[in-house]
mmCIF file of C-alpha atoms in Angstrom:
data_model
loop_
_atom_site.group_PDB
_atom_site.id
_atom_site.type_symbol
_atom_site.label_atom_id
_atom_site.label_comp_id
_atom_site.label_asym_id
_atom_site.label_seq_id
_atom_site.Cartn_x
_atom_site.Cartn_y
_atom_site.Cartn_z
ATOM 1 C CA MET A 1 -53.385 -131.245 104.856
ATOM 2 C CA LEU A 2 -55.058 -133.816 102.731
ATOM 3 C CA LYS A 3 -58.266 -133.480 104.027
ATOM 4 C CA ILE A 4 -58.015 -129.637 103.435
ATOM 5 C CA ALA A 5 -57.115 -130.236 99.899
ATOM 6 C CA LEU A 6 -60.234 -132.864 99.386
ATOM 7 C CA ARG A 7 -62.359 -130.489 100.917
ATOM 8 C CA SER A 8 -60.924 -127.782 98.805
ATOM 9 C CA LEU A 9 -61.344 -129.389 95.716
ATOM 10 C CA LEU A 10 -64.971 -130.353 96.812
ATOM 11 C CA ASN A 11 -65.654 -126.697 97.075
ATOM 12 C CA ARG A 12 -64.707 -126.359 93.530
ATOM 13 C CA ARG A 13 -66.520 -129.221 92.057
ATOM 14 C CA LEU A 14 -67.524 -127.993 88.725
ATOM 15 C CA THR A 15 -64.157 -126.685 87.370
ATOM 16 C CA VAL A 16 -62.380 -129.955 89.110
ATOM 17 C CA ALA A 17 -64.834 -132.055 87.334
ATOM 18 C CA LEU A 18 -64.075 -130.512 83.977
ATOM 19 C CA ALA A 19 -60.094 -130.534 84.423
ATOM 20 C CA VAL A 20 -60.269 -134.461 85.200
ATOM 21 C CA LEU A 21 -62.458 -134.873 82.464
ATOM 22 C CA THR A 22 -59.900 -132.919 79.995
ATOM 23 C CA VAL A 23 -57.000 -135.142 81.375
ATOM 24 C CA ALA A 24 -59.246 -138.402 81.444
ATOM 25 C CA LEU A 25 -60.246 -137.825 77.483
ATOM 26 C CA SER A 26 -56.414 -137.350 76.817
ATOM 27 C CA VAL A 27 -55.283 -140.255 78.438
ATOM 28 C CA LEU A 28 -58.004 -142.062 76.869
ATOM 29 C CA LEU A 29 -56.630 -140.873 73.303
ATOM 30 C CA LEU A 30 -52.946 -141.632 74.409
ATOM 31 C CA VAL A 31 -53.137 -144.736 75.992
ATOM 32 C CA GLY A 32 -55.820 -146.443 73.264
ATOM 33 C CA VAL A 33 -53.977 -145.298 70.473
ATOM 34 C CA GLU A 34 -50.987 -147.188 72.250
ATOM 35 C CA ARG A 35 -53.193 -150.306 72.713
ATOM 36 C CA LEU A 36 -55.060 -150.496 68.763
ATOM 37 C CA ARG A 37 -51.568 -150.158 67.832
ATOM 38 C CA SER A 38 -50.118 -153.056 69.533
ATOM 39 C CA GLU A 39 -53.346 -155.201 69.537
ATOM 40 C CA ALA A 40 -53.372 -154.658 65.370
ATOM 41 C CA ARG A 41 -49.188 -155.620 65.197
ATOM 42 C CA SER A 42 -50.097 -158.411 67.437
ATOM 43 C CA SER A 43 -53.267 -159.610 65.375
ATOM 44 C CA PHE A 44 -51.535 -159.268 61.859
ATOM 45 C CA ALA A 45 -48.759 -161.348 63.376
ATOM 46 C CA ASN A 46 -50.719 -163.960 64.573
ATOM 47 C CA THR A 47 -52.399 -164.397 60.972
ATOM 48 C CA VAL A 48 -49.729 -166.869 59.533
ATOM 49 C CA SER A 49 -48.366 -169.322 62.420
ATOM 50 C CA GLY A 50 -45.827 -171.934 61.777
ATOM 51 C CA THR A 51 -45.606 -171.767 57.971
ATOM 52 C CA ASP A 52 -42.012 -171.077 56.944
ATOM 53 C CA LEU A 53 -41.928 -169.675 53.271
ATOM 54 C CA ILE A 54 -44.633 -168.577 51.204
ATOM 55 C CA VAL A 55 -43.967 -168.906 47.449
ATOM 56 C CA GLY A 56 -45.623 -166.806 44.881
ATOM 57 C CA ALA A 57 -44.508 -164.848 41.483
ATOM 58 C CA ARG A 58 -41.853 -162.344 42.047
ATOM 59 C CA THR A 59 -42.935 -159.563 43.337
ATOM 60 C CA GLY A 60 -42.370 -157.368 46.054
ATOM 61 C CA SER A 61 -42.436 -159.253 49.506
ATOM 62 C CA VAL A 62 -45.083 -157.009 51.171
ATOM 63 C CA GLN A 63 -47.122 -157.140 48.018
ATOM 64 C CA LEU A 64 -46.999 -161.246 47.953
ATOM 65 C CA LEU A 65 -47.727 -161.333 51.973
ATOM 66 C CA LEU A 66 -50.676 -158.989 51.637
ATOM 67 C CA TYR A 67 -52.567 -160.804 48.807
ATOM 68 C CA SER A 68 -51.400 -164.234 49.508
ATOM 69 C CA VAL A 69 -52.503 -164.142 53.397
ATOM 70 C CA PHE A 70 -54.338 -160.962 54.152
ATOM 71 C CA ARG A 71 -56.332 -160.844 50.767
ATOM 72 C CA VAL A 72 -55.444 -157.151 49.795
ATOM 73 C CA GLY A 73 -54.832 -156.306 46.536
ATOM 74 C CA ASN A 74 -54.050 -158.947 43.514
ATOM 75 C CA ALA A 75 -51.128 -161.054 42.372
ATOM 76 C CA THR A 76 -48.914 -159.759 39.327
ATOM 77 C CA ASN A 77 -48.916 -163.267 37.940
ATOM 78 C CA ASN A 78 -49.636 -166.962 38.813
ATOM 79 C CA ILE A 79 -47.316 -170.008 39.569
ATOM 80 C CA GLY A 80 -47.537 -172.765 37.224
ATOM 81 C CA TRP A 81 -49.019 -176.035 38.360
ATOM 82 C CA ASP A 82 -46.086 -177.832 36.992
ATOM 83 C CA SER A 83 -43.710 -175.545 38.960
ATOM 84 C CA TYR A 84 -45.383 -175.848 42.130
ATOM 85 C CA GLN A 85 -45.561 -179.683 41.614
ATOM 86 C CA ALA A 86 -41.557 -179.472 41.407
ATOM 87 C CA LEU A 87 -40.635 -177.473 44.232
ATOM 88 C CA ALA A 88 -43.503 -179.253 46.469
ATOM 89 C CA LYS A 89 -41.328 -182.821 45.877
ATOM 90 C CA ASP A 90 -38.320 -180.923 47.214
ATOM 91 C CA ARG A 91 -36.855 -183.261 49.820
ATOM 92 C CA ARG A 92 -36.666 -180.598 52.095
ATOM 93 C CA VAL A 93 -40.213 -180.025 52.335
ATOM 94 C CA ALA A 94 -42.690 -181.461 54.629
ATOM 95 C CA TRP A 95 -46.068 -180.133 53.460
ATOM 96 C CA THR A 96 -47.377 -177.039 51.136
ATOM 97 C CA ILE A 97 -50.752 -175.518 50.580
ATOM 98 C CA PRO A 98 -51.448 -174.103 47.423
ATOM 99 C CA VAL A 99 -53.888 -171.107 47.245
ATOM 100 C CA SER A 100 -55.737 -169.726 44.302
ATOM 101 C CA LEU A 101 -57.281 -166.070 44.638
ATOM 102 C CA GLY A 102 -59.180 -164.018 42.087
ATOM 103 C CA ASP A 103 -63.138 -165.197 42.525
ATOM 104 C CA SER A 104 -65.630 -163.425 45.275
ATOM 105 C CA HIS A 105 -68.850 -164.142 46.967
ATOM 106 C CA HIS A 106 -70.783 -160.711 47.864
ATOM 107 C CA GLY A 107 -67.410 -159.064 48.665
ATOM 108 C CA PHE A 108 -65.731 -162.043 50.570
ATOM 109 C CA ALA A 109 -62.829 -163.399 48.862
ATOM 110 C CA VAL A 110 -62.733 -166.938 47.719
ATOM 111 C CA LEU A 111 -59.863 -169.465 47.909
ATOM 112 C CA GLY A 112 -59.103 -172.561 46.093
ATOM 113 C CA THR A 113 -57.019 -175.045 47.917
ATOM 114 C CA THR A 114 -56.842 -178.637 49.251
ATOM 115 C CA GLY A 115 -57.346 -180.467 52.132
ATOM 116 C CA ASP A 116 -53.967 -179.828 53.674
ATOM 117 C CA TYR A 117 -55.141 -176.087 54.177
ATOM 118 C CA PHE A 118 -57.554 -177.521 57.098
ATOM 119 C CA LYS A 119 -54.648 -179.798 58.246
ATOM 120 C CA TYR A 120 -51.465 -177.646 58.371
ATOM 121 C CA LEU A 121 -52.601 -173.967 58.157
ATOM 122 C CA ARG A 122 -52.021 -172.977 61.512
ATOM 123 C CA TYR A 123 -52.692 -169.432 63.071
ATOM 124 C CA GLY A 124 -51.861 -167.173 66.542
ATOM 125 C CA GLU A 125 -50.066 -169.507 69.104
ATOM 126 C CA ASP A 126 -50.036 -172.523 66.709
ATOM 127 C CA SER A 127 -53.612 -172.908 66.666
ATOM 128 C CA GLN A 128 -55.184 -175.401 64.201
ATOM 129 C CA LEU A 129 -58.530 -174.388 62.036
ATOM 130 C CA GLN A 130 -61.628 -175.970 63.882
ATOM 131 C CA PHE A 131 -65.008 -176.422 62.686
ATOM 132 C CA SER A 132 -68.076 -175.031 64.641
ATOM 133 C CA GLN A 133 -70.012 -177.070 61.963
ATOM 134 C CA GLY A 134 -69.977 -179.707 59.290
ATOM 135 C CA LYS A 135 -66.606 -180.581 57.659
ATOM 136 C CA PRO A 136 -63.504 -179.874 55.591
ATOM 137 C CA PHE A 137 -64.805 -180.016 51.463
ATOM 138 C CA GLU A 138 -64.898 -183.485 49.936
ATOM 139 C CA LYS A 139 -66.511 -183.152 46.350
ATOM 140 C CA THR A 140 -66.072 -180.746 43.221
ATOM 141 C CA HIS A 141 -68.857 -178.443 44.341
ATOM 142 C CA ASP A 142 -68.505 -178.194 48.303
ATOM 143 C CA ALA A 143 -67.637 -174.946 50.043
ATOM 144 C CA VAL A 144 -66.286 -174.367 53.628
ATOM 145 C CA LEU A 145 -67.205 -170.919 54.972
ATOM 146 C CA GLY A 146 -65.024 -168.932 57.399
ATOM 147 C CA ALA A 147 -67.150 -167.911 60.834
ATOM 148 C CA ASN A 148 -67.754 -163.731 59.577
ATOM 149 C CA VAL A 149 -68.865 -165.043 56.087
ATOM 150 C CA ALA A 150 -71.518 -167.623 57.748
ATOM 151 C CA ALA A 151 -72.527 -165.243 60.570
ATOM 152 C CA LYS A 152 -72.950 -161.836 57.871
ATOM 153 C CA MET A 153 -74.776 -163.564 55.245
ATOM 154 C CA ARG A 154 -76.863 -165.837 57.639
ATOM 155 C CA TYR A 155 -75.995 -168.797 55.673
ATOM 156 C CA SER A 156 -76.137 -172.492 57.332
ATOM 157 C CA LEU A 157 -75.280 -176.157 56.160
ATOM 158 C CA GLY A 158 -76.329 -177.835 53.188
ATOM 159 C CA GLN A 159 -77.304 -174.222 51.292
ATOM 160 C CA ASN A 160 -76.257 -173.366 48.260
ATOM 161 C CA ILE A 161 -73.931 -170.488 47.183
ATOM 162 C CA VAL A 162 -72.834 -169.107 43.726
ATOM 163 C CA LEU A 163 -69.438 -167.499 43.382
ATOM 164 C CA THR A 164 -68.430 -164.257 41.031
ATOM 165 C CA HIS A 165 -66.217 -164.292 38.456
ATOM 166 C CA GLY A 166 -62.889 -161.860 39.928
ATOM 167 C CA SER A 167 -63.377 -159.528 42.895
ATOM 168 C CA GLY A 168 -63.740 -155.868 43.349
ATOM 169 C CA GLU A 169 -66.323 -153.514 41.531
ATOM 170 C CA GLY A 170 -65.077 -155.129 38.067
ATOM 171 C CA ALA A 171 -66.860 -158.477 39.158
ATOM 172 C CA MET A 172 -70.149 -158.694 37.467
ATOM 173 C CA SER A 173 -70.362 -162.313 35.964
ATOM 174 C CA GLU A 174 -71.517 -164.999 38.419
ATOM 175 C CA HIS A 175 -71.024 -168.664 37.846
ATOM 176 C CA ASP A 176 -74.458 -169.473 38.553
ATOM 177 C CA ASP A 177 -74.533 -172.266 36.493
ATOM 178 C CA GLN A 178 -72.524 -174.766 39.183
ATOM 179 C CA PRO A 179 -73.578 -173.560 42.578
ATOM 180 C CA PHE A 180 -71.419 -174.874 45.653
ATOM 181 C CA THR A 181 -73.032 -176.723 48.779
ATOM 182 C CA ILE A 182 -71.752 -175.202 52.237
ATOM 183 C CA VAL A 183 -70.511 -178.593 53.926
ATOM 184 C CA GLY A 184 -68.438 -176.768 56.755
ATOM 185 C CA ILE A 185 -68.413 -173.469 58.847
ATOM 186 C CA LEU A 186 -65.011 -172.412 60.254
ATOM 187 C CA ALA A 187 -65.004 -171.516 64.274
ATOM 188 C CA PRO A 188 -63.834 -167.661 64.438
ATOM 189 C CA THR A 189 -59.782 -167.231 64.137
ATOM 190 C CA GLY A 190 -59.824 -163.167 64.149
ATOM 191 C CA THR A 191 -57.641 -163.697 60.853
ATOM 192 C CA PRO A 192 -58.514 -163.243 57.229
ATOM 193 C CA VAL A 193 -60.011 -166.958 57.066
ATOM 194 C CA ASP A 194 -62.828 -165.939 58.733
ATOM 195 C CA ASP A 195 -63.758 -163.742 55.743
ATOM 196 C CA THR A 196 -63.182 -166.026 53.244
ATOM 197 C CA VAL A 197 -64.698 -168.608 51.084
ATOM 198 C CA HIS A 198 -63.241 -171.873 50.750
ATOM 199 C CA VAL A 199 -63.282 -174.578 48.115
ATOM 200 C CA SER A 200 -61.162 -177.289 46.620
ATOM 201 C CA LEU A 201 -59.140 -176.732 43.225
ATOM 202 C CA ASP A 202 -61.259 -179.061 40.964
ATOM 203 C CA GLY A 203 -64.098 -176.697 42.318
ATOM 204 C CA LEU A 204 -62.259 -173.718 40.679
ATOM 205 C CA THR A 205 -61.475 -175.547 37.804
ATOM 206 C CA ALA A 206 -64.580 -176.909 37.306
ATOM 207 C CA ILE A 207 -66.340 -173.343 37.349
ATOM 208 C CA HIS A 208 -63.884 -171.597 34.580
ATOM 209 C CA GLU A 209 -64.214 -174.200 32.149
ATOM 210 C CA GLY A 210 -65.190 -172.222 29.232
ATOM 211 C CA TRP A 211 -64.212 -168.834 30.877
ATOM 212 C CA GLU A 212 -60.631 -168.925 29.360
ATOM 213 C CA SER A 213 -61.517 -165.719 27.300
ATOM 214 C CA GLY A 214 -62.791 -164.263 30.400
ATOM 215 C CA SER A 215 -66.154 -164.369 29.896
ATOM 216 C CA ALA A 216 -68.541 -167.235 29.733
ATOM 217 C CA SER A 217 -68.504 -169.332 26.655
ATOM 218 C CA LEU A 218 -71.540 -170.778 24.860
ATOM 219 C CA LEU A 219 -70.369 -174.255 26.445
ATOM 220 C CA SER A 220 -70.368 -172.780 29.620
ATOM 221 C CA SER A 221 -73.526 -170.721 29.757
ATOM 222 C CA THR A 222 -75.851 -173.111 28.218
ATOM 223 C CA GLY A 223 -75.016 -175.463 31.331
ATOM 224 C CA VAL A 224 -73.620 -178.454 29.402
ATOM 225 C CA LEU A 225 -70.642 -178.485 31.919
ATOM 226 C CA ALA A 226 -72.841 -178.135 34.555
ATOM 227 C CA ALA A 227 -74.983 -181.092 33.942
ATOM 228 C CA ASP A 228 -71.676 -183.252 33.776
ATOM 229 C CA GLN A 229 -70.465 -183.042 37.286
ATOM 230 C CA ASP A 230 -69.122 -186.222 37.467
ATOM 231 C CA ARG A 231 -66.722 -185.395 34.681
ATOM 232 C CA THR A 232 -63.034 -186.023 35.279
ATOM 233 C CA LEU A 233 -60.803 -182.729 35.882
ATOM 234 C CA PRO A 234 -57.874 -181.518 34.788
ATOM 235 C CA PRO A 235 -55.250 -180.121 37.403
ATOM 236 C CA PRO A 236 -55.239 -176.461 37.763
ATOM 237 C CA SER A 237 -53.274 -175.091 34.951
ATOM 238 C CA SER A 238 -51.885 -172.373 37.751
ATOM 239 C CA ILE A 239 -52.222 -171.414 41.322
ATOM 240 C CA THR A 240 -51.773 -167.851 43.107
ATOM 241 C CA ALA A 241 -49.180 -168.705 45.680
ATOM 242 C CA PHE A 242 -48.496 -172.020 48.107
ATOM 243 C CA TYR A 243 -47.290 -172.140 51.571
ATOM 244 C CA VAL A 244 -44.416 -174.155 52.545
ATOM 245 C CA GLY A 245 -43.836 -176.009 56.179
ATOM 246 C CA LEU A 246 -39.976 -177.531 55.775
ATOM 247 C CA LYS A 247 -38.896 -180.520 57.871
ATOM 248 C CA SER A 248 -36.263 -178.490 59.274
ATOM 249 C CA ARG A 249 -35.966 -174.693 60.141
ATOM 250 C CA THR A 250 -32.242 -175.062 59.188
ATOM 251 C CA ALA A 251 -33.301 -175.315 55.530
ATOM 252 C CA ILE A 252 -34.762 -172.385 55.259
ATOM 253 C CA PHE A 253 -32.407 -170.272 53.615
ATOM 254 C CA GLY A 254 -31.790 -173.083 51.280
ATOM 255 C CA TYR A 255 -34.661 -173.665 50.178
ATOM 256 C CA GLN A 256 -35.596 -169.908 49.521
ATOM 257 C CA ARG A 257 -32.397 -169.534 47.556
ATOM 258 C CA ALA A 258 -33.781 -172.583 45.222
ATOM 259 C CA VAL A 259 -36.737 -170.920 44.905
ATOM 260 C CA ASN A 260 -35.593 -167.345 44.173
ATOM 261 C CA GLN A 261 -33.321 -169.386 41.339
ATOM 262 C CA TYR A 262 -35.730 -171.539 39.939
ATOM 263 C CA SER A 263 -34.862 -171.471 36.020
ATOM 264 C CA ASP A 264 -37.950 -172.232 34.570
ATOM 265 C CA GLU A 265 -40.214 -169.254 35.941
ATOM 266 C CA SER A 266 -39.529 -165.958 37.766
ATOM 267 C CA LEU A 267 -40.610 -166.761 41.435
ATOM 268 C CA MET A 268 -39.693 -165.651 45.180
ATOM 269 C CA ALA A 269 -40.052 -167.020 48.283
ATOM 270 C CA ILE A 270 -40.304 -164.814 51.858
ATOM 271 C CA MET A 271 -40.428 -165.468 55.221
ATOM 272 C CA PRO A 272 -43.912 -164.277 56.966
ATOM 273 C CA GLY A 273 -42.061 -162.697 59.975
ATOM 274 C CA VAL A 274 -39.687 -160.858 57.926
ATOM 275 C CA ALA A 275 -42.323 -159.659 55.252
ATOM 276 C CA LEU A 276 -44.552 -158.423 58.464
ATOM 277 C CA SER A 277 -41.509 -156.300 59.427
ATOM 278 C CA GLU A 278 -41.286 -154.809 56.425
ATOM 279 C CA LEU A 279 -45.152 -154.028 56.293
ATOM 280 C CA TRP A 280 -44.552 -152.624 59.807
ATOM 281 C CA GLN A 281 -42.068 -150.339 58.623
ATOM 282 C CA LEU A 282 -44.107 -148.942 55.601
ATOM 283 C CA MET A 283 -46.672 -148.131 58.677
ATOM 284 C CA LYS A 284 -44.223 -146.589 60.886
ATOM 285 C CA ILE A 285 -44.625 -143.147 59.873
ATOM 286 C CA ALA A 286 -48.367 -143.583 60.353
ATOM 287 C CA GLU A 287 -47.858 -144.773 63.425
ATOM 288 C CA GLN A 288 -45.553 -142.094 64.842
ATOM 289 C CA ALA A 289 -47.886 -139.242 63.229
ATOM 290 C CA LEU A 290 -50.567 -140.842 65.516
ATOM 291 C CA SER A 291 -48.502 -141.094 68.331
ATOM 292 C CA VAL A 292 -47.416 -137.481 67.975
ATOM 293 C CA VAL A 293 -51.070 -136.161 67.580
ATOM 294 C CA SER A 294 -52.167 -137.938 70.800
ATOM 295 C CA GLY A 295 -48.971 -136.477 72.759
ATOM 296 C CA PHE A 296 -50.080 -133.194 71.666
ATOM 297 C CA VAL A 297 -53.792 -133.631 72.689
ATOM 298 C CA LEU A 298 -52.263 -134.570 76.029
ATOM 299 C CA VAL A 299 -50.556 -131.527 76.292
ATOM 300 C CA ILE A 300 -53.419 -129.361 75.504
ATOM 301 C CA GLY A 301 -55.632 -131.060 77.884
ATOM 302 C CA LEU A 302 -52.827 -130.595 80.726
ATOM 303 C CA MET A 303 -52.077 -126.916 79.473
ATOM 304 C CA GLY A 304 -56.018 -126.792 79.750
ATOM 305 C CA MET A 305 -55.948 -128.050 83.242
ATOM 306 C CA LEU A 306 -52.750 -125.359 84.278
ATOM 307 C CA THR A 307 -55.042 -122.272 83.062
ATOM 308 C CA ALA A 308 -57.747 -123.297 85.066
ATOM 309 C CA LEU A 309 -55.637 -123.562 88.255
ATOM 310 C CA LEU A 310 -53.626 -120.465 87.339
ATOM 311 C CA THR A 311 -56.983 -118.268 87.011
ATOM 312 C CA GLY A 312 -58.493 -120.083 90.138
ATOM 313 C CA LEU A 313 -55.550 -118.892 92.369
ATOM 314 C CA ASN A 314 -56.596 -115.304 92.650
ATOM 315 C CA GLU A 315 -60.082 -116.513 93.641
ATOM 316 C CA ARG A 316 -58.250 -118.602 95.985
ATOM 317 C CA ARG A 317 -56.384 -115.569 97.370
ATOM 318 C CA ARG A 318 -58.553 -115.135 100.744
ATOM 319 C CA GLU A 319 -58.310 -119.032 101.540
ATOM 320 C CA MET A 320 -54.365 -118.732 101.279
ATOM 321 C CA ALA A 321 -54.648 -116.013 103.750
ATOM 322 C CA ILE A 322 -56.899 -117.683 106.257
ATOM 323 C CA LEU A 323 -54.491 -120.811 105.954
ATOM 324 C CA ARG A 324 -51.555 -118.568 106.803
ATOM 325 C CA SER A 325 -53.244 -116.727 109.533
ATOM 326 C CA VAL A 326 -53.968 -120.261 111.045
ATOM 327 C CA GLY A 327 -50.261 -120.713 111.094
ATOM 328 C CA ALA A 328 -49.705 -122.550 107.672
ATOM 329 C CA ARG A 329 -46.498 -122.070 106.626
ATOM 330 C CA ALA A 330 -45.756 -120.832 102.716
ATOM 331 C CA TRP A 331 -44.229 -124.541 101.923
ATOM 332 C CA GLN A 332 -47.437 -126.121 102.819
ATOM 333 C CA ILE A 333 -49.097 -123.804 100.710
ATOM 334 C CA PHE A 334 -46.695 -124.867 97.659
ATOM 335 C CA ALA A 335 -47.456 -128.646 98.916
ATOM 336 C CA LEU A 336 -51.300 -127.915 99.059
ATOM 337 C CA VAL A 337 -51.321 -126.824 95.606
ATOM 338 C CA MET A 338 -49.179 -129.526 94.315
ATOM 339 C CA GLY A 339 -51.341 -132.073 96.166
ATOM 340 C CA GLU A 340 -54.408 -130.817 94.756
ATOM 341 C CA THR A 341 -53.241 -131.196 91.130
ATOM 342 C CA LEU A 342 -51.875 -134.284 91.599
ATOM 343 C CA LEU A 343 -54.985 -135.733 92.485
ATOM 344 C CA LEU A 344 -56.552 -134.093 89.475
ATOM 345 C CA VAL A 345 -54.197 -135.701 87.598
ATOM 346 C CA SER A 346 -54.322 -139.249 88.975
ATOM 347 C CA ALA A 347 -58.360 -138.702 88.914
ATOM 348 C CA GLY A 348 -57.946 -137.890 85.610
ATOM 349 C CA ILE A 349 -55.626 -140.994 84.312
ATOM 350 C CA THR A 350 -57.795 -143.327 86.554
ATOM 351 C CA ALA A 351 -60.974 -142.036 84.693
ATOM 352 C CA GLY A 352 -59.132 -142.287 81.203
ATOM 353 C CA ILE A 353 -58.343 -145.877 81.746
ATOM 354 C CA ALA A 354 -61.932 -146.795 82.861
ATOM 355 C CA LEU A 355 -63.083 -145.166 79.671
ATOM 356 C CA LEU A 356 -60.634 -146.714 77.636
ATOM 357 C CA TYR A 357 -61.571 -150.374 78.903
ATOM 358 C CA ALA A 358 -65.405 -149.641 78.817
ATOM 359 C CA MET A 359 -65.015 -148.284 75.106
ATOM 360 C CA LEU A 360 -63.227 -151.601 74.570
ATOM 361 C CA LEU A 361 -65.729 -153.676 76.153
ATOM 362 C CA ALA A 362 -68.466 -152.039 73.717
ATOM 363 C CA CYS A 363 -66.610 -152.075 70.544
ATOM 364 C CA LYS A 364 -64.923 -155.357 70.789
ATOM 365 C CA PRO A 365 -67.511 -157.180 68.854
ATOM 366 C CA ILE A 366 -67.638 -154.614 66.515
ATOM 367 C CA LEU A 367 -63.730 -154.222 65.914
ATOM 368 C CA HIS A 368 -63.911 -158.159 65.428
ATOM 369 C CA GLU A 369 -66.613 -158.231 63.128
ATOM 370 C CA VAL A 370 -65.504 -155.226 60.756
ATOM 371 C CA TYR A 371 -61.935 -155.480 60.941
ATOM 372 C CA SER A 372 -61.435 -158.470 62.094
ATOM 373 C CA LEU A 373 -59.059 -157.109 65.464
ATOM 374 C CA ASN A 374 -59.008 -159.136 68.297
ATOM 375 C CA ILE A 375 -58.582 -156.489 71.140
ATOM 376 C CA ALA A 376 -57.676 -158.486 74.428
ATOM 377 C CA ILE A 377 -59.341 -156.939 77.454
ATOM 378 C CA ALA A 378 -55.981 -157.566 79.766
ATOM 379 C CA THR A 379 -54.164 -155.441 82.010
ATOM 380 C CA PRO A 380 -52.200 -152.198 80.878
ATOM 381 C CA SER A 381 -48.809 -153.197 79.118
ATOM 382 C CA ALA A 382 -45.471 -151.921 80.285
ATOM 383 C CA THR A 383 -45.411 -149.094 77.071
ATOM 384 C CA GLU A 384 -48.749 -148.139 78.832
ATOM 385 C CA TRP A 385 -48.066 -147.874 82.530
ATOM 386 C CA LEU A 386 -44.759 -145.656 81.050
ATOM 387 C CA LEU A 387 -47.347 -143.745 79.499
ATOM 388 C CA MET A 388 -49.233 -143.335 82.265
ATOM 389 C CA GLY A 389 -46.056 -142.707 84.352
ATOM 390 C CA LEU A 390 -45.200 -140.118 81.968
ATOM 391 C CA THR A 391 -48.355 -138.342 81.890
ATOM 392 C CA LEU A 392 -48.514 -138.488 86.093
ATOM 393 C CA LEU A 393 -44.694 -136.629 85.502
ATOM 394 C CA ALA A 394 -45.972 -134.066 83.349
ATOM 395 C CA GLY A 395 -48.691 -133.597 86.032
ATOM 396 C CA CYS A 396 -45.902 -133.088 88.433
ATOM 397 C CA LEU A 397 -44.059 -130.049 86.311
ATOM 398 C CA ILE A 398 -47.563 -128.244 85.473
ATOM 399 C CA ALA A 399 -48.221 -128.496 89.230
ATOM 400 C CA ALA A 400 -45.208 -126.916 90.243
ATOM 401 C CA LEU A 401 -46.050 -123.780 88.419
ATOM 402 C CA PRO A 402 -49.282 -122.871 90.155
ATOM 403 C CA ALA A 403 -47.931 -124.174 93.599
ATOM 404 C CA TRP A 404 -45.023 -121.839 93.306
ATOM 405 C CA ARG A 405 -47.488 -118.643 92.348
ATOM 406 C CA ALA A 406 -49.003 -119.495 95.511
ATOM 407 C CA TYR A 407 -46.205 -120.047 97.685
ATOM 408 C CA ARG A 408 -44.997 -116.071 96.696
ATOM 409 C CA MET A 409 -48.632 -115.051 96.775
ATOM 410 C CA SER A 410 -49.368 -116.310 100.435
ATOM 411 C CA LEU A 411 -45.620 -114.825 101.616
ATOM 412 C CA SER A 412 -46.909 -111.468 100.217
ATOM 413 C CA ASP A 413 -50.098 -111.390 101.637
ATOM 414 C CA GLY A 414 -48.543 -112.828 104.818
ATOM 415 C CA LEU A 415 -46.220 -109.937 104.676
ATOM 416 C CA SER A 416 -48.966 -107.433 104.065
ATOM 417 C CA PRO A 417 -50.737 -105.521 107.193
ATOM 418 C CA HIS A 418 -54.179 -105.860 105.840
#
C-alpha cells in the first residue's frame, strides 16, 4: 500500500510539491516565532547574572532595568554620590558597580564606571567579561570598547575617539577638546555591553567640567581644562544607578527595604529577575498576538492542502475504481488517502524545520550584529516538538475528510454497473 501511495504522489508531483511547500512555510513561521521568542527571552535573561539588586532613582522597576542594563530610555533622576557611598558601605554589601549614562559616541551608549565593572559584572551562566585586546582603563582619558563598537567602527587599540554630549538626535555637541584613547576591546558577550563605550567616572567628570549649564562654557571651549590633564578631579556629583552584590542572598529583602526607605533621597532597589518577569508580562500580549497569527497561517496552509486533496479526488476516481477492481477494499482506499496526506504533512514539517535551520544559520550573524541576539543552533525544544506534533495531529484530522470521501466514492463506484 505504501508503494502505491508513493507512486500516486509521484504521479502528481507538482500538486504535491506545492502542498508540501505550503505546509513547510506554515511550520517555518510557527516554529520560527517560537524559537525567536524563546531565544530573545533567554538573551534578555542572560544579560545580567550574579547581580542581586540594581539601585536607582525612584521610578518604575521596568524603566530602571531598561535604562540601567539595556541602555534603553533615560533616567528620570540621578543618585547623589554621597548616597551611593553611604549605601555601598552597608555591612551586607560585598561589591557595587556604579554606572553613569547619558553621553554617546556615534549612537553607541557611553558608560562611566569603575574598574569593579570588569571584575564583578557577570552575564550568561556566570561568565566574566573578557578582553579580546588590551586591558581595563587606568588613566582618566582611557576607553574600553564593546565588541560591536570596535567591529562596526573598525577601531583598534591606540586610536582616539571623541564622545558626544547627550544621546539620541539631540546629541550635537562634542567633547572634542578631550579625546579618549582606546586601551581595551572586550570579547563578544551577546549583551548590551557589546554596544557600549566604557570610560572611567573620572573621565566623565573631566569632560563635563564647564558644562554645568548644559553647553560648553568659555573655560571648556578654549581648551584650558583639556590642557591640564593631570589635574586632580573631584568625585562625580551623581551617578545614574549602581549594581549590588550582597554577601548573602538572604540579605536581599533587608537591603532592598533599606534602600527603598532611604531618608536622604528617593531611591529604589529592584531584583533583575523580578523586573524581567514584569517586562515579559508587558510583552505577553504581543507574544500571544504573534503566536495566534502563526497559528492562523498554519491553519490556512492546511486548509489549502485540504482543498487541493478534495479537488484531486474527482480526478482520481478512475484510479480508485481500478484499485477496487483488483481487489482493494474500501477501508484500504481510506488508509491509502490517509497515508498520502500524512506523508505530505510529515514532508512539509521536515522541510519547514530544514528551512528554519538554514535561515537561522544564514541570519545568525545579522541578528547578533543588529539586535545583539544570540540564536542557538540547537535541537528543537520540547515546545517546538509539541508544535510539530500538533501540526501532525491537525494533518490527521484534515486527512480524515478526503479519506472518508474516497471511501464513500470507492463504495459507490464499486457498486455501479459501469
